[in-house]
Backbone as JSON, one array per atom type, in Angstrom:
{
  "sequence": "MSAQHEVAEAVGYYHDLLVGAWTDETAHPGYRPLPEDMPPSYGQCAVTACVLLEELQRDFPGEEMALAAGRVVAVQRTLGGSALGPLIDDHWWINWHGRKLEDVRVIDVTADQARTAALVTPVVTTHDRLLESGIAYATFKEFSSVEDALVRGGKSNLPQRYELLKSRLEERRSATSITA",
  "N": [[0.93, -0.91, -0.08], [0.4, 1.66, -0.68], [2.6, 5.15, 0.66], [0.24, 7.84, 0.66], [-2.27, 6.52, 0.77], [-1.9, 5.04, 3.41], [-1.88, 7.18, 4.79], [-4.15, 8.83, 3.8], [-5.93, 6.68, 4.76], [-5.22, 6.72, 7.17], [-5.53, 9.64, 7.75], [-9.05, 9.32, 7.68], [-9.47, 8.1, 9.48], [-8.7, 9.36, 12.01], [-10.46, 11.53, 11.46], [-13.0, 10.79, 11.92], [-12.42, 10.08, 14.37], [-11.84, 12.9, 16.2], [-14.19, 14.6, 14.95], [-16.59, 13.74, 16.46], [-15.6, 14.45, 19.2], [-15.41, 17.32, 19.41], [-16.4, 19.82, 21.0], [-18.45, 22.87, 22.76], [-15.85, 23.86, 24.11], [-13.75, 23.28, 23.32], [-13.27, 24.85, 20.33], [-12.55, 27.39, 19.12], [-12.59, 30.19, 21.27], [-14.98, 32.78, 19.83], [-16.19, 31.75, 17.79], [-18.03, 30.49, 20.17], [-21.35, 30.49, 21.11], [-22.37, 27.33, 18.82], [-23.23, 28.62, 15.19], [-26.67, 27.53, 14.32], [-26.59, 27.5, 11.95], [-24.4, 26.31, 11.08], [-21.52, 23.67, 10.51], [-20.43, 20.74, 12.32], [-17.81, 21.34, 12.84], [-16.41, 24.24, 12.77], [-15.26, 26.52, 13.47], [-12.86, 24.68, 14.82], [-10.83, 24.64, 14.08], [-7.38, 25.47, 13.97], [-7.05, 24.16, 16.75], [-7.98, 20.88, 16.14], [-6.23, 21.01, 13.74], [-3.47, 20.59, 15.14], [-3.88, 18.56, 16.57], [-4.11, 16.68, 14.8], [-2.0, 16.75, 13.2], [-0.2, 16.13, 15.04], [-0.55, 13.5, 15.45], [-0.4, 12.29, 12.93], [2.27, 12.82, 12.69], [3.36, 10.99, 14.59], [2.4, 8.48, 13.46], [2.85, 8.26, 11.3], [6.71, 8.8, 10.52], [8.33, 9.14, 8.85], [6.91, 11.47, 7.01], [7.37, 14.82, 5.69], [5.57, 15.92, 7.49], [3.4, 19.86, 8.06], [2.26, 22.59, 10.15], [-0.04, 24.45, 8.69], [-1.36, 27.89, 8.03], [-3.7, 30.21, 7.03], [-5.35, 30.93, 4.18], [-8.79, 30.28, 2.69], [-9.47, 30.24, -0.61], [-11.79, 30.73, -3.62], [-11.08, 30.46, -7.0], [-10.9, 31.06, -10.22], [-11.37, 28.66, -12.93], [-9.11, 29.35, -14.8], [-6.34, 30.73, -17.01], [-3.46, 31.07, -14.72], [-5.44, 31.84, -12.93], [-7.56, 33.43, -10.78], [-8.43, 35.0, -7.66], [-12.0, 34.68, -6.47], [-12.34, 35.24, -4.1], [-12.51, 34.86, -0.72], [-13.45, 31.81, 1.19], [-12.94, 30.21, 3.85], [-11.82, 32.72, 5.76], [-9.69, 33.24, 7.72], [-7.74, 30.33, 8.39], [-6.71, 26.71, 9.98], [-4.6, 24.09, 8.21], [-3.1, 20.98, 7.54], [0.03, 21.2, 5.69], [1.58, 18.3, 3.46], [4.82, 17.54, 2.66], [6.16, 17.02, -0.23], [8.68, 14.83, -2.29], [8.53, 17.06, -4.55], [7.62, 20.38, -5.69], [5.28, 21.1, -6.26], [4.24, 18.98, -5.22], [3.35, 18.96, -2.79], [0.35, 17.87, -1.11], [-2.75, 18.53, 1.02], [-3.74, 18.36, 4.09], [-6.8, 18.3, 5.63], [-9.11, 18.18, 8.13], [-11.79, 20.16, 8.59], [-12.85, 21.66, 6.01], [-15.37, 21.43, 5.54], [-16.17, 23.79, 6.71], [-16.24, 25.43, 4.86], [-18.66, 25.46, 3.35], [-18.92, 24.31, 0.79], [-19.37, 21.94, -2.8], [-17.21, 21.49, -4.03], [-15.34, 21.1, -1.97], [-14.62, 18.3, -0.26], [-14.89, 17.1, 3.17], [-12.77, 14.36, 5.08], [-10.03, 16.46, 3.32], [-7.79, 15.03, 1.25], [-5.76, 15.94, -0.89], [-3.94, 17.1, -3.06], [-2.42, 20.91, -4.18], [-3.16, 21.99, -6.37], [-4.38, 19.66, -8.21], [-7.29, 20.53, -6.58], [-7.53, 22.99, -7.16], [-7.82, 22.63, -9.46], [-10.49, 22.29, -8.72], [-11.04, 24.6, -8.6], [-10.59, 25.68, -5.61], [-8.16, 27.37, -3.85], [-5.81, 26.6, -1.65], [-4.12, 28.79, 0.62], [-1.83, 29.41, 2.3], [-0.17, 31.28, 4.65], [1.1, 31.33, 7.21], [3.92, 28.7, 7.87], [3.68, 26.07, 10.64], [6.07, 23.75, 11.98], [5.96, 22.03, 14.35], [3.77, 21.0, 16.73], [4.0, 22.02, 18.66], [5.77, 25.17, 17.87], [3.35, 25.76, 17.1], [1.46, 26.35, 19.29], [3.03, 28.15, 20.23], [3.72, 30.12, 19.33], [1.06, 30.77, 17.35], [-0.74, 32.15, 17.69], [-3.09, 32.19, 18.82], [-6.1, 32.07, 20.63], [-6.18, 31.24, 23.79], [-4.87, 28.73, 22.37], [-3.65, 26.36, 23.34], [-4.48, 24.79, 26.38], [-7.01, 23.88, 24.85], [-6.05, 22.35, 22.52], [-5.13, 20.56, 24.38], [-7.07, 19.62, 25.59], [-8.94, 18.68, 23.45], [-7.12, 16.37, 22.9], [-7.13, 15.26, 24.9], [-9.96, 14.58, 24.26], [-9.61, 12.37, 22.54], [-8.43, 10.77, 22.7], [-9.81, 9.14, 24.62], [-12.1, 8.84, 22.99], [-11.01, 7.47, 21.33], [-10.12, 4.58, 23.14], [-12.59, 4.17, 23.88], [-13.65, 3.17, 21.44], [-12.44, 0.95, 20.51], [-12.35, -0.84, 22.38], [-15.6, -1.67, 21.7], [-15.0, -2.59, 18.99]],
  "CA": [[-0.52, -0.09, -0.36], [1.25, 3.22, -0.74], [3.0, 6.22, 1.74], [-0.03, 8.32, -0.14], [-3.2, 5.85, 0.56], [-2.0, 4.99, 4.12], [-1.61, 8.52, 4.73], [-5.29, 9.03, 3.64], [-7.13, 6.05, 5.63], [-5.18, 7.6, 9.07], [-7.08, 10.93, 8.09], [-10.24, 9.25, 7.52], [-10.11, 7.35, 11.18], [-8.81, 10.41, 12.96], [-11.14, 12.55, 11.08], [-14.67, 10.61, 12.35], [-12.92, 10.24, 16.18], [-12.61, 13.99, 16.33], [-15.62, 15.19, 14.7], [-17.62, 13.11, 17.98], [-14.62, 14.94, 20.35], [-15.69, 18.15, 19.45], [-17.06, 20.08, 21.65], [-17.44, 24.52, 22.91], [-14.99, 23.91, 24.77], [-12.43, 22.85, 22.21], [-14.24, 25.81, 19.91], [-12.1, 28.83, 19.06], [-13.65, 31.04, 22.14], [-15.14, 33.93, 19.22], [-17.52, 30.62, 17.49], [-18.29, 30.06, 20.47], [-21.79, 28.97, 20.06], [-22.58, 27.35, 16.79], [-24.37, 28.7, 14.81], [-27.04, 26.13, 13.83], [-25.97, 27.05, 10.28], [-22.33, 26.16, 10.69], [-21.35, 22.84, 10.37], [-20.33, 20.7, 13.69], [-16.64, 21.8, 13.07], [-16.88, 25.36, 12.73], [-14.24, 27.0, 14.93], [-12.54, 24.15, 15.74], [-9.63, 24.37, 12.95], [-6.23, 25.6, 14.35], [-7.08, 23.07, 17.29], [-8.2, 20.21, 15.5], [-4.95, 20.56, 12.79], [-2.39, 20.17, 15.74], [-4.2, 17.5, 17.52], [-4.4, 15.01, 14.26], [-0.2, 16.58, 13.06], [0.57, 15.32, 16.5], [-1.08, 11.49, 15.78], [0.14, 11.49, 12.13], [4.12, 12.57, 12.11], [3.51, 10.3, 15.44], [2.05, 6.87, 12.76], [4.36, 8.46, 9.76], [7.44, 10.18, 10.75], [9.3, 9.73, 7.85], [6.27, 11.72, 6.32], [7.5, 15.42, 6.25], [3.88, 17.43, 7.78], [3.83, 21.0, 8.88], [0.61, 22.61, 10.53], [-0.73, 26.08, 8.18], [-2.24, 29.01, 8.58], [-4.08, 30.55, 5.75], [-7.11, 32.17, 3.77], [-9.47, 28.88, 1.62], [-10.64, 30.73, -1.75], [-12.37, 30.27, -4.82], [-10.56, 30.94, -7.31], [-11.41, 31.04, -11.31], [-10.91, 28.02, -13.26], [-8.51, 30.67, -16.46], [-4.4, 29.91, -16.7], [-3.31, 31.81, -13.31], [-6.48, 31.61, -11.9], [-7.66, 34.55, -9.57], [-9.14, 35.1, -6.35], [-12.75, 35.02, -6.12], [-12.99, 35.04, -2.73], [-13.18, 33.85, 0.6], [-14.95, 30.72, 1.8], [-12.5, 30.39, 5.54], [-10.7, 33.89, 6.01], [-8.55, 32.57, 8.58], [-8.31, 28.55, 8.98], [-5.6, 26.18, 9.72], [-4.79, 23.39, 7.88], [-2.16, 20.13, 7.65], [0.33, 20.67, 5.25], [2.12, 17.27, 3.41], [5.59, 17.92, 1.91], [6.43, 15.93, -1.01], [9.68, 14.89, -2.92], [8.94, 17.92, -5.97], [6.65, 21.71, -4.68], [3.54, 20.02, -7.09], [3.67, 17.21, -4.63], [2.26, 19.33, -1.04], [-0.84, 17.91, -0.34], [-3.56, 19.53, 1.64], [-4.83, 17.57, 4.94], [-7.66, 18.96, 5.77], [-10.63, 17.94, 8.17], [-12.64, 20.73, 8.93], [-12.9, 21.71, 5.17], [-16.38, 21.71, 5.74], [-16.57, 25.24, 7.71], [-16.3, 26.92, 3.63], [-19.54, 25.11, 2.84], [-19.05, 24.3, -0.53], [-19.39, 21.1, -2.9], [-15.8, 21.44, -4.69], [-14.58, 20.22, -0.78], [-15.19, 17.6, 0.6], [-14.19, 16.67, 4.11], [-11.96, 14.76, 5.16], [-9.45, 16.53, 1.94], [-6.15, 14.8, 0.92], [-4.64, 15.89, -2.01], [-2.53, 17.9, -4.35], [-2.89, 21.27, -4.5], [-2.93, 21.32, -8.6], [-6.24, 19.37, -7.97], [-7.76, 21.62, -5.46], [-7.47, 24.52, -8.22], [-9.09, 22.68, -11.01], [-11.63, 22.28, -8.31], [-12.08, 26.41, -8.47], [-10.65, 26.5, -4.64], [-7.18, 27.76, -3.47], [-5.5, 27.28, 0.09], [-2.97, 30.11, 0.91], [-0.2, 29.33, 3.46], [0.5, 32.69, 5.55], [2.12, 31.07, 8.03], [3.9, 27.29, 8.29], [4.79, 25.25, 11.78], [7.02, 22.68, 11.77], [5.43, 21.41, 14.67], [2.86, 21.59, 17.56], [4.76, 22.79, 20.2], [5.9, 26.28, 17.56], [2.1, 26.21, 16.98], [0.92, 26.67, 20.63], [3.49, 29.14, 21.36], [3.8, 30.94, 18.05], [0.35, 30.56, 16.99], [-1.64, 33.35, 18.29], [-4.36, 30.9, 18.64], [-6.86, 32.21, 21.74], [-5.91, 30.05, 24.42], [-5.16, 27.11, 21.8], [-2.43, 25.09, 24.6], [-6.08, 24.74, 26.72], [-7.57, 23.79, 23.92], [-5.36, 21.41, 22.41], [-4.92, 20.0, 25.28], [-9.03, 18.9, 25.95], [-9.01, 17.51, 21.98], [-5.96, 15.53, 22.99], [-7.78, 14.36, 25.7], [-11.21, 13.68, 24.06], [-9.82, 12.21, 21.05], [-7.35, 9.5, 23.17], [-10.68, 8.96, 24.91], [-12.97, 8.17, 21.54], [-10.07, 5.9, 20.51], [-10.33, 4.26, 24.05], [-13.86, 3.22, 23.69], [-13.48, 2.72, 19.8], [-10.93, 0.27, 20.29], [-13.07, -1.89, 23.32], [-16.08, -2.09, 20.62], [-14.37, -3.05, 18.42]],
  "C": [[1.11, 1.24, 0.18], [0.77, 4.56, 0.34], [0.82, 7.17, 1.52], [-1.44, 7.44, 0.49], [-3.25, 5.23, 2.46], [-2.05, 6.16, 5.06], [-3.97, 9.01, 4.87], [-6.27, 8.28, 4.79], [-6.95, 6.18, 7.51], [-6.24, 8.63, 9.12], [-8.69, 10.9, 8.12], [-10.63, 8.73, 9.12], [-10.07, 8.36, 12.14], [-10.11, 11.46, 12.8], [-12.41, 12.25, 12.0], [-14.15, 10.26, 13.74], [-13.08, 11.39, 16.46], [-13.22, 14.88, 16.29], [-16.68, 14.62, 16.06], [-16.53, 14.01, 19.13], [-15.18, 16.49, 20.08], [-16.48, 18.72, 20.07], [-16.64, 22.11, 21.89], [-16.07, 24.42, 22.97], [-13.61, 23.84, 23.98], [-12.44, 23.99, 20.91], [-13.1, 27.09, 19.54], [-13.44, 30.0, 19.8], [-14.82, 32.31, 21.28], [-16.29, 33.04, 18.59], [-18.18, 29.92, 18.41], [-20.31, 31.12, 21.09], [-22.26, 28.8, 19.01], [-23.39, 27.31, 16.9], [-24.85, 26.96, 14.12], [-26.95, 26.32, 12.39], [-24.89, 26.4, 9.59], [-22.4, 24.79, 10.89], [-20.27, 22.63, 12.02], [-18.22, 21.45, 14.08], [-16.12, 23.11, 12.69], [-15.89, 25.82, 14.06], [-12.41, 26.44, 15.5], [-10.91, 23.45, 14.73], [-8.72, 24.33, 13.34], [-6.13, 24.04, 14.9], [-7.03, 21.37, 16.8], [-6.2, 19.87, 14.2], [-3.77, 20.56, 13.95], [-2.62, 18.54, 16.5], [-4.05, 16.45, 16.49], [-2.39, 15.32, 13.45], [0.8, 15.65, 14.29], [1.01, 13.85, 15.78], [0.21, 11.18, 14.2], [1.45, 11.57, 12.16], [4.18, 11.24, 13.34], [3.68, 8.67, 14.25], [2.73, 7.49, 11.56], [5.87, 8.74, 9.52], [7.92, 9.86, 9.94], [8.44, 10.22, 6.92], [7.15, 13.15, 6.85], [6.37, 16.37, 6.29], [4.31, 19.16, 9.41], [2.33, 21.78, 9.25], [0.99, 24.32, 9.39], [-1.4, 27.19, 8.74], [-2.52, 30.03, 7.22], [-5.17, 30.76, 5.61], [-7.68, 30.47, 2.95], [-10.0, 30.52, 0.72], [-10.75, 29.82, -2.89], [-11.68, 31.13, -5.57], [-11.24, 30.51, -9.52], [-10.96, 29.84, -12.04], [-10.34, 28.89, -15.28], [-6.84, 30.33, -16.26], [-4.28, 31.21, -15.64], [-4.1, 32.09, -13.12], [-6.17, 33.54, -11.14], [-8.78, 34.82, -8.76], [-10.84, 35.64, -7.07], [-13.0, 35.65, -5.15], [-12.27, 34.5, -1.46], [-13.49, 32.48, 0.54], [-14.02, 30.59, 3.13], [-11.49, 31.2, 4.72], [-9.6, 33.81, 6.6], [-8.68, 30.92, 8.74], [-6.88, 28.18, 8.86], [-5.63, 24.56, 9.49], [-3.23, 22.24, 7.7], [-1.55, 20.66, 6.1], [1.52, 19.35, 4.48], [2.96, 17.76, 2.46], [6.39, 16.9, 0.96], [7.79, 15.75, -1.45], [9.66, 16.49, -3.89], [8.08, 19.37, -5.34], [5.64, 21.37, -5.34], [3.43, 18.93, -6.15], [3.3, 17.41, -3.0], [1.35, 18.64, -1.79], [-1.82, 18.55, 1.07], [-4.4, 18.1, 2.85], [-5.74, 18.07, 5.57], [-8.88, 18.69, 6.46], [-11.68, 18.15, 9.0], [-12.78, 21.41, 7.73], [-14.31, 21.92, 5.21], [-16.83, 22.86, 5.92], [-16.67, 25.79, 6.15], [-17.41, 26.41, 2.83], [-19.47, 24.97, 1.49], [-18.78, 22.46, -1.6], [-18.3, 20.61, -3.56], [-14.74, 20.78, -3.29], [-15.14, 19.53, -0.13], [-14.47, 16.46, 1.56], [-14.5, 15.28, 4.21], [-10.43, 15.51, 3.85], [-8.18, 15.69, 2.24], [-6.1, 14.5, 0.06], [-4.11, 17.12, -2.65], [-3.55, 19.32, -4.5], [-3.59, 21.92, -5.49], [-4.33, 20.9, -8.31], [-7.5, 20.12, -7.64], [-8.3, 22.55, -6.62], [-8.17, 24.24, -9.34], [-10.14, 22.49, -10.07], [-12.18, 23.68, -8.47], [-11.35, 26.12, -6.6], [-8.69, 26.01, -4.38], [-6.69, 27.59, -1.84], [-3.82, 28.14, 0.33], [-2.15, 30.07, 2.11], [-0.16, 30.75, 3.9], [1.57, 32.14, 6.31], [2.21, 29.48, 8.33], [4.59, 27.3, 10.16], [5.47, 24.52, 11.67], [7.05, 21.73, 12.79], [4.41, 22.02, 16.05], [3.28, 22.41, 17.92], [4.75, 24.66, 19.34], [4.71, 26.56, 17.47], [1.24, 27.3, 17.83], [1.41, 28.15, 20.68], [3.52, 30.65, 20.34], [2.35, 31.68, 17.53], [-0.73, 31.97, 16.77], [-2.62, 33.23, 18.46], [-4.84, 31.9, 20.1], [-6.47, 31.31, 22.86], [-6.02, 28.57, 23.84], [-4.25, 25.71, 22.73], [-3.95, 24.46, 25.34], [-6.57, 23.44, 25.67], [-7.17, 22.58, 23.34], [-5.29, 20.49, 23.13], [-6.16, 18.71, 26.13], [-9.15, 17.76, 25.22], [-8.65, 16.71, 22.52], [-6.71, 14.21, 24.42], [-9.48, 13.48, 25.09], [-10.79, 12.62, 22.49], [-9.4, 10.69, 21.48], [-8.97, 8.75, 23.75], [-11.98, 8.15, 24.54], [-12.0, 7.39, 21.37], [-10.06, 4.7, 21.25], [-11.09, 3.1, 23.36], [-14.44, 2.77, 22.23], [-13.03, 1.27, 20.14], [-12.23, -0.94, 21.39], [-13.89, -1.93, 22.56], [-15.91, -2.98, 20.25], [-13.57, -4.02, 18.49]]
}
């Protein structure tokens, strides 16, 4: 099985666990309470990307991955592409670096915040494939480690929310393995 397939399977597994682990307390304080018309991932992107990166780095130590902070925008499908507007103005995800620049993949388990059919959560695909769908992930900052993001990320109470989500993920993993 290829690393791409293994990582995609792991991302799906973690996505399912994380959805059940999200609470108002793990969401960014500015996104509480969750509006009824928004998906459960609303306000969970930074904390979720941190927890997921730690899990994926443990599971796939030979793969180069980093946290990315930036914007998700809709783009026209023209030569060169031009931005039409933000789908998610302030967003975090994981960039999975390949051997060549065009091999960079986006891993995003909170993409449903964009509320567009072009993004099916979880996202595990290349930037080029996303552009073909009219979506661009624009990275403004990249963090090579969770510790770096927790210190320099600038997100409200991110370290506390990270510890809580990590704990809730472990509870869900334990409950799942007991019933399996």
